[in-house]
Amino acid sequence: MNTTLKLLAALLAGAAAGALGLLAASWAGVTGGRTAPAAPLVATGTDGLVHETLYFHAPEDGIAATHDGRKPIRVFPNGITPLDDKALASAFVLVAKARNRDGEIVGFASEMEDVAPETDILRGRMVMRSTWTVELPGRGTLFCDQVEDASEFARKVVMPAFLLGQTWDAPWTFVTTVGPGPLGRGVIVGGTGEFEGVTGHCVEVTHLRRFTPQGEMTLTMELQLAYGKPAAGSPKQ
């Protein structure tokens, strides 16, 4: 392996520890501006659960992102504390504004990821355990747990970008959630306020539009939620 390939391999090995945190590369450079919380847009499905989708647009909705400082993306904003402790080498944190389907800001959310040991981007394998904490002012807080497999994203987009210098510049929608709930969905553990006592499921969907070798991205991420308060003795969704 020549020196150039060794450097590229090292770069991708570092990226593995960031896993889908690569998505946060384009959240930097967010401009200010206050928007009043908007009314939620929800619907009751045939399953009896409330269905609600939250949207996060990159780069405009980014608030902060941090990792151990060795990933091929920059932390933001400037001066944020890196996760440079050895025990946090596999961790990634993203905080962003949350919108409803009409594009109105309704709250904010944090996604925290822990990269699974089997992740190896050089072999096209990218798996994470992640959680979402969603804060909707005036309504409450919702907590979600999921397992993500972004291996197709690694093979199709990340590896060509870093190994071959190719920019992805086409619409592509993909789902990363694969569990731990039934049917490959994430699990809504519970919440506070309006969401106190709820259970249900969640799915994370990414609408990618652009990814560059510099880690710059344009995308819309959806967190699709379905929740309700289970009847006594009923199984969790």
Short mmCIF file of the C-alpha atoms (twelve columns), coordinates in Angstrom:
data_MODEL
# 
_entry.id   MODEL 
# 
loop_
_atom_site.group_PDB 
_atom_site.id 
_atom_site.type_symbol 
_atom_site.label_atom_id 
_atom_site.label_alt_id 
_atom_site.label_comp_id 
_atom_site.label_asym_id 
_atom_site.label_seq_id 
_atom_site.Cartn_x 
_atom_site.Cartn_y 
_atom_site.Cartn_z 
_atom_site.pdbx_PDB_model_num 
ATOM 1   C CA . MET A 1   0.000   0.000  0.000  1 
ATOM 2   C CA . ASN A 2   1.563   3.309  -1.012 1 
ATOM 3   C CA . THR A 3   1.699   6.424  1.191  1 
ATOM 4   C CA . THR A 4   -1.374  8.049  -0.380 1 
ATOM 5   C CA . LEU A 5   -3.511  4.950  0.151  1 
ATOM 6   C CA . LYS A 6   -2.271  4.652  3.732  1 
ATOM 7   C CA . LEU A 7   -3.334  8.218  4.423  1 
ATOM 8   C CA . LEU A 8   -6.748  7.592  2.883  1 
ATOM 9   C CA . ALA A 9   -7.146  4.412  4.915  1 
ATOM 10  C CA . ALA A 10  -6.284  6.281  8.112  1 
ATOM 11  C CA . LEU A 11  -8.789  8.979  7.220  1 
ATOM 12  C CA . LEU A 12  -11.568 6.456  6.725  1 
ATOM 13  C CA . ALA A 13  -10.659 4.563  9.863  1 
ATOM 14  C CA . GLY A 14  -11.096 7.802  11.795 1 
ATOM 15  C CA . ALA A 15  -14.402 8.397  10.056 1 
ATOM 16  C CA . ALA A 16  -15.672 5.052  11.309 1 
ATOM 17  C CA . ALA A 17  -15.579 6.344  14.863 1 
ATOM 18  C CA . GLY A 18  -17.846 9.188  13.781 1 
ATOM 19  C CA . ALA A 19  -20.264 6.861  11.924 1 
ATOM 20  C CA . LEU A 20  -23.360 8.629  10.754 1 
ATOM 21  C CA . GLY A 21  -22.072 11.681 12.579 1 
ATOM 22  C CA . LEU A 22  -20.631 12.512 9.146  1 
ATOM 23  C CA . LEU A 23  -24.075 13.902 8.441  1 
ATOM 24  C CA . ALA A 24  -23.316 16.758 10.785 1 
ATOM 25  C CA . ALA A 25  -20.502 18.098 8.600  1 
ATOM 26  C CA . SER A 26  -22.915 20.404 6.844  1 
ATOM 27  C CA . TRP A 27  -24.685 21.685 9.962  1 
ATOM 28  C CA . ALA A 28  -21.921 24.226 10.662 1 
ATOM 29  C CA . GLY A 29  -22.220 27.875 9.707  1 
ATOM 30  C CA . VAL A 30  -25.797 28.296 10.917 1 
ATOM 31  C CA . THR A 31  -27.153 31.818 10.924 1 
ATOM 32  C CA . GLY A 32  -29.264 33.270 13.718 1 
ATOM 33  C CA . GLY A 33  -32.870 34.394 13.776 1 
ATOM 34  C CA . ARG A 34  -35.640 33.608 16.237 1 
ATOM 35  C CA . THR A 35  -38.802 31.819 15.184 1 
ATOM 36  C CA . ALA A 36  -41.816 31.410 17.458 1 
ATOM 37  C CA . PRO A 37  -42.803 27.790 18.217 1 
ATOM 38  C CA . ALA A 38  -45.461 26.579 15.802 1 
ATOM 39  C CA . ALA A 39  -48.438 24.336 16.357 1 
ATOM 40  C CA . PRO A 40  -47.807 20.598 15.914 1 
ATOM 41  C CA . LEU A 41  -49.090 18.794 12.828 1 
ATOM 42  C CA . VAL A 42  -50.091 15.298 13.873 1 
ATOM 43  C CA . ALA A 43  -52.536 12.630 12.774 1 
ATOM 44  C CA . THR A 44  -53.978 9.456  14.265 1 
ATOM 45  C CA . GLY A 45  -53.194 6.364  12.222 1 
ATOM 46  C CA . THR A 46  -55.244 3.232  11.698 1 
ATOM 47  C CA . ASP A 47  -53.084 1.617  14.378 1 
ATOM 48  C CA . GLY A 48  -54.548 4.035  16.926 1 
ATOM 49  C CA . LEU A 49  -51.199 5.756  17.443 1 
ATOM 50  C CA . VAL A 50  -50.437 9.433  16.952 1 
ATOM 51  C CA . HIS A 51  -48.149 9.892  13.931 1 
ATOM 52  C CA . GLU A 52  -45.868 12.927 13.820 1 
ATOM 53  C CA . THR A 53  -42.735 13.642 11.789 1 
ATOM 54  C CA . LEU A 54  -39.996 16.089 12.727 1 
ATOM 55  C CA . TYR A 55  -37.625 17.496 10.110 1 
ATOM 56  C CA . PHE A 56  -34.030 18.715 10.341 1 
ATOM 57  C CA . HIS A 57  -32.484 20.581 7.403  1 
ATOM 58  C CA . ALA A 58  -28.731 20.811 6.892  1 
ATOM 59  C CA . PRO A 59  -27.017 23.157 7.057  1 
ATOM 60  C CA . GLU A 60  -29.525 25.709 8.341  1 
ATOM 61  C CA . ASP A 61  -30.863 23.893 11.417 1 
ATOM 62  C CA . GLY A 62  -27.552 22.950 13.042 1 
ATOM 63  C CA . ILE A 63  -26.862 24.178 16.576 1 
ATOM 64  C CA . ALA A 64  -23.786 22.177 17.641 1 
ATOM 65  C CA . ALA A 65  -21.813 19.018 16.954 1 
ATOM 66  C CA . THR A 66  -18.824 17.496 18.711 1 
ATOM 67  C CA . HIS A 67  -16.661 14.367 18.713 1 
ATOM 68  C CA . ASP A 68  -13.136 13.354 19.730 1 
ATOM 69  C CA . GLY A 69  -11.517 15.774 17.288 1 
ATOM 70  C CA . ARG A 70  -10.042 13.074 15.052 1 
ATOM 71  C CA . LYS A 71  -12.914 12.773 12.588 1 
ATOM 72  C CA . PRO A 72  -12.726 14.262 9.045  1 
ATOM 73  C CA . ILE A 73  -15.357 16.853 9.946  1 
ATOM 74  C CA . ARG A 74  -15.078 19.885 12.144 1 
ATOM 75  C CA . VAL A 75  -16.833 20.407 15.438 1 
ATOM 76  C CA . PHE A 76  -18.974 23.513 15.747 1 
ATOM 77  C CA . PRO A 77  -19.448 26.170 16.890 1 
ATOM 78  C CA . ASN A 78  -15.872 27.347 17.388 1 
ATOM 79  C CA . GLY A 79  -14.704 26.713 20.928 1 
ATOM 80  C CA . ILE A 80  -17.030 23.809 21.705 1 
ATOM 81  C CA . THR A 81  -15.473 21.190 23.976 1 
ATOM 82  C CA . PRO A 82  -14.330 18.067 22.075 1 
ATOM 83  C CA . LEU A 83  -15.045 14.546 23.324 1 
ATOM 84  C CA . ASP A 84  -11.313 13.837 23.567 1 
ATOM 85  C CA . ASP A 85  -11.432 11.437 26.514 1 
ATOM 86  C CA . LYS A 86  -10.368 7.921  25.557 1 
ATOM 87  C CA . ALA A 87  -13.665 6.474  26.805 1 
ATOM 88  C CA . LEU A 88  -15.578 8.734  24.382 1 
ATOM 89  C CA . ALA A 89  -13.631 7.890  21.215 1 
ATOM 90  C CA . SER A 90  -16.679 6.249  19.603 1 
ATOM 91  C CA . ALA A 91  -19.129 9.003  20.576 1 
ATOM 92  C CA . PHE A 92  -20.743 11.706 18.490 1 
ATOM 93  C CA . VAL A 93  -23.285 14.380 19.525 1 
ATOM 94  C CA . LEU A 94  -25.493 16.536 17.317 1 
ATOM 95  C CA . VAL A 95  -27.964 19.228 18.409 1 
ATOM 96  C CA . ALA A 96  -30.366 20.794 15.905 1 
ATOM 97  C CA . LYS A 97  -33.603 22.717 15.549 1 
ATOM 98  C CA . ALA A 98  -36.688 20.636 14.781 1 
ATOM 99  C CA . ARG A 99  -39.404 21.576 12.274 1 
ATOM 100 C CA . ASN A 100 -42.885 20.330 11.454 1 
ATOM 101 C CA . ARG A 101 -43.973 19.316 7.961  1 
ATOM 102 C CA . ASP A 102 -44.791 22.937 7.110  1 
ATOM 103 C CA . GLY A 103 -41.209 23.938 7.832  1 
ATOM 104 C CA . GLU A 104 -42.043 25.771 11.062 1 
ATOM 105 C CA . ILE A 105 -39.632 25.451 13.983 1 
ATOM 106 C CA . VAL A 106 -41.352 23.607 16.836 1 
ATOM 107 C CA . GLY A 107 -38.439 22.687 19.100 1 
ATOM 108 C CA . PHE A 108 -34.976 21.167 19.145 1 
ATOM 109 C CA . ALA A 109 -33.422 17.741 19.486 1 
ATOM 110 C CA . SER A 110 -30.152 15.999 20.264 1 
ATOM 111 C CA . GLU A 111 -28.894 12.786 18.712 1 
ATOM 112 C CA . MET A 112 -26.184 10.890 20.574 1 
ATOM 113 C CA . GLU A 113 -24.369 8.016  18.878 1 
ATOM 114 C CA . ASP A 114 -22.122 5.206  20.051 1 
ATOM 115 C CA . VAL A 115 -20.353 3.417  17.212 1 
ATOM 116 C CA . ALA A 116 -20.639 -0.378 17.332 1 
ATOM 117 C CA . PRO A 117 -17.390 -2.397 17.445 1 
ATOM 118 C CA . GLU A 118 -18.194 -4.073 14.109 1 
ATOM 119 C CA . THR A 119 -18.094 -0.739 12.277 1 
ATOM 120 C CA . ASP A 120 -15.378 -0.709 9.593  1 
ATOM 121 C CA . ILE A 121 -15.913 1.834  6.845  1 
ATOM 122 C CA . LEU A 122 -13.053 0.381  4.787  1 
ATOM 123 C CA . ARG A 123 -15.183 -2.744 4.522  1 
ATOM 124 C CA . GLY A 124 -18.407 -0.814 4.009  1 
ATOM 125 C CA . ARG A 125 -19.762 -1.492 7.494  1 
ATOM 126 C CA . MET A 126 -21.283 1.336  9.593  1 
ATOM 127 C CA . VAL A 127 -23.447 0.460  12.606 1 
ATOM 128 C CA . MET A 128 -24.397 2.634  15.594 1 
ATOM 129 C CA . ARG A 129 -26.563 2.628  18.703 1 
ATOM 130 C CA . SER A 130 -28.159 6.047  18.965 1 
ATOM 131 C CA . THR A 131 -30.715 7.955  20.979 1 
ATOM 132 C CA . TRP A 132 -32.855 10.995 20.222 1 
ATOM 133 C CA . THR A 133 -34.040 13.412 22.900 1 
ATOM 134 C CA . VAL A 134 -36.689 15.729 21.457 1 
ATOM 135 C CA . GLU A 135 -37.733 18.896 23.319 1 
ATOM 136 C CA . LEU A 136 -40.938 20.554 22.092 1 
ATOM 137 C CA . PRO A 137 -41.553 23.699 24.208 1 
ATOM 138 C CA . GLY A 138 -45.072 23.838 25.592 1 
ATOM 139 C CA . ARG A 139 -45.587 20.123 24.923 1 
ATOM 140 C CA . GLY A 140 -42.822 18.123 26.591 1 
ATOM 141 C CA . THR A 141 -39.882 15.832 25.922 1 
ATOM 142 C CA . LEU A 142 -39.735 12.556 24.003 1 
ATOM 143 C CA . PHE A 143 -36.939 9.959  24.219 1 
ATOM 144 C CA . CYS A 144 -36.172 7.429  21.456 1 
ATOM 145 C CA . ASP A 145 -33.708 4.526  21.235 1 
ATOM 146 C CA . GLN A 146 -32.551 2.941  17.992 1 
ATOM 147 C CA . VAL A 147 -29.983 0.780  16.254 1 
ATOM 148 C CA . GLU A 148 -28.772 2.208  12.941 1 
ATOM 149 C CA . ASP A 149 -27.117 0.519  9.991  1 
ATOM 150 C CA . ALA A 150 -25.700 3.036  7.506  1 
ATOM 151 C CA . SER A 151 -23.517 0.540  5.653  1 
ATOM 152 C CA . GLU A 152 -25.088 1.315  2.277  1 
ATOM 153 C CA . PHE A 153 -24.374 5.001  2.854  1 
ATOM 154 C CA . ALA A 154 -20.755 4.125  3.625  1 
ATOM 155 C CA . ARG A 155 -20.334 2.011  0.487  1 
ATOM 156 C CA . LYS A 156 -22.285 4.224  -1.890 1 
ATOM 157 C CA . VAL A 157 -21.268 7.702  -0.740 1 
ATOM 158 C CA . VAL A 158 -18.547 7.898  1.906  1 
ATOM 159 C CA . MET A 159 -15.974 5.525  0.400  1 
ATOM 160 C CA . PRO A 160 -16.127 7.022  -3.137 1 
ATOM 161 C CA . ALA A 161 -15.834 10.500 -1.625 1 
ATOM 162 C CA . PHE A 162 -12.761 9.842  0.480  1 
ATOM 163 C CA . LEU A 163 -11.008 7.233  -1.655 1 
ATOM 164 C CA . LEU A 164 -11.740 8.606  -5.118 1 
ATOM 165 C CA . GLY A 165 -12.570 12.256 -4.459 1 
ATOM 166 C CA . GLN A 166 -16.071 11.846 -5.894 1 
ATOM 167 C CA . THR A 167 -18.896 14.203 -4.956 1 
ATOM 168 C CA . TRP A 168 -22.354 12.711 -4.515 1 
ATOM 169 C CA . ASP A 169 -24.742 15.139 -6.190 1 
ATOM 170 C CA . ALA A 170 -28.115 13.437 -6.645 1 
ATOM 171 C CA . PRO A 171 -31.301 12.899 -4.604 1 
ATOM 172 C CA . TRP A 172 -31.217 9.704  -2.544 1 
ATOM 173 C CA . THR A 173 -33.512 8.687  0.307  1 
ATOM 174 C CA . PHE A 174 -32.437 5.967  2.722  1 
ATOM 175 C CA . VAL A 175 -33.494 4.592  6.109  1 
ATOM 176 C CA . THR A 176 -30.853 3.824  8.728  1 
ATOM 177 C CA . THR A 177 -33.070 2.517  11.555 1 
ATOM 178 C CA . VAL A 178 -32.990 -1.291 11.900 1 
ATOM 179 C CA . GLY A 179 -34.109 -1.861 15.511 1 
ATOM 180 C CA . PRO A 180 -34.237 -2.710 18.335 1 
ATOM 181 C CA . GLY A 181 -38.033 -2.810 18.066 1 
ATOM 182 C CA . PRO A 182 -40.259 -5.036 15.934 1 
ATOM 183 C CA . LEU A 183 -40.166 -4.653 12.147 1 
ATOM 184 C CA . GLY A 184 -36.778 -2.955 12.342 1 
ATOM 185 C CA . ARG A 185 -38.016 0.185  14.058 1 
ATOM 186 C CA . GLY A 186 -36.601 2.227  16.905 1 
ATOM 187 C CA . VAL A 187 -38.364 2.322  20.263 1 
ATOM 188 C CA . ILE A 188 -39.992 5.343  21.909 1 
ATOM 189 C CA . VAL A 189 -39.152 4.797  25.559 1 
ATOM 190 C CA . GLY A 190 -41.269 7.559  27.070 1 
ATOM 191 C CA . GLY A 191 -41.355 11.234 27.770 1 
ATOM 192 C CA . THR A 192 -42.590 14.121 29.877 1 
ATOM 193 C CA . GLY A 193 -45.502 16.535 29.682 1 
ATOM 194 C CA . GLU A 194 -47.784 15.623 26.778 1 
ATOM 195 C CA . PHE A 195 -45.654 12.512 26.198 1 
ATOM 196 C CA . GLU A 196 -45.602 11.181 29.763 1 
ATOM 197 C CA . GLY A 197 -46.282 7.454  29.758 1 
ATOM 198 C CA . VAL A 198 -46.257 7.038  25.970 1 
ATOM 199 C CA . THR A 199 -44.608 4.199  24.088 1 
ATOM 200 C CA . GLY A 200 -44.323 3.566  20.378 1 
ATOM 201 C CA . HIS A 201 -41.784 3.468  17.597 1 
ATOM 202 C CA . CYS A 202 -39.561 5.743  15.517 1 
ATOM 203 C CA . VAL A 203 -37.737 5.623  12.188 1 
ATOM 204 C CA . GLU A 204 -34.900 7.879  10.977 1 
ATOM 205 C CA . VAL A 205 -34.966 8.731  7.269  1 
ATOM 206 C CA . THR A 206 -32.357 10.777 5.395  1 
ATOM 207 C CA . HIS A 207 -33.014 12.624 2.124  1 
ATOM 208 C CA . LEU A 208 -29.477 13.216 0.891  1 
ATOM 209 C CA . ARG A 209 -28.842 15.688 -1.911 1 
ATOM 210 C CA . ARG A 210 -25.104 16.355 -1.804 1 
ATOM 211 C CA . PHE A 211 -21.939 14.982 -0.167 1 
ATOM 212 C CA . THR A 212 -18.430 16.229 -0.977 1 
ATOM 213 C CA . PRO A 213 -14.956 14.800 -0.264 1 
ATOM 214 C CA . GLN A 214 -14.631 17.614 2.288  1 
ATOM 215 C CA . GLY A 215 -17.591 16.176 4.244  1 
ATOM 216 C CA . GLU A 216 -19.974 18.964 3.260  1 
ATOM 217 C CA . MET A 217 -23.558 17.811 2.889  1 
ATOM 218 C CA . THR A 218 -27.001 19.046 1.977  1 
ATOM 219 C CA . LEU A 219 -29.855 16.955 3.319  1 
ATOM 220 C CA . THR A 220 -33.144 16.731 5.146  1 
ATOM 221 C CA . MET A 221 -33.435 14.268 7.994  1 
ATOM 222 C CA . GLU A 222 -36.806 12.984 9.190  1 
ATOM 223 C CA . LEU A 223 -37.580 11.499 12.581 1 
ATOM 224 C CA . GLN A 224 -40.873 9.672  12.055 1 
ATOM 225 C CA . LEU A 225 -42.736 9.077  15.317 1 
ATOM 226 C CA . ALA A 226 -45.748 6.930  16.212 1 
ATOM 227 C CA . TYR A 227 -46.777 6.986  19.864 1 
ATOM 228 C CA . GLY A 228 -49.600 6.466  22.314 1 
ATOM 229 C CA . LYS A 229 -50.377 5.438  25.866 1 
ATOM 230 C CA . PRO A 230 -50.780 1.656  25.936 1 
ATOM 231 C CA . ALA A 231 -53.779 0.050  27.571 1 
ATOM 232 C CA . ALA A 232 -53.063 -1.881 30.736 1 
ATOM 233 C CA . GLY A 233 -51.468 -5.215 29.916 1 
ATOM 234 C CA . SER A 234 -50.847 -4.435 26.236 1 
ATOM 235 C CA . PRO A 235 -47.380 -5.008 24.707 1 
ATOM 236 C CA . LYS A 236 -45.109 -2.120 23.752 1 
ATOM 237 C CA . GLN A 237 -45.130 -1.011 20.118 1 
# 
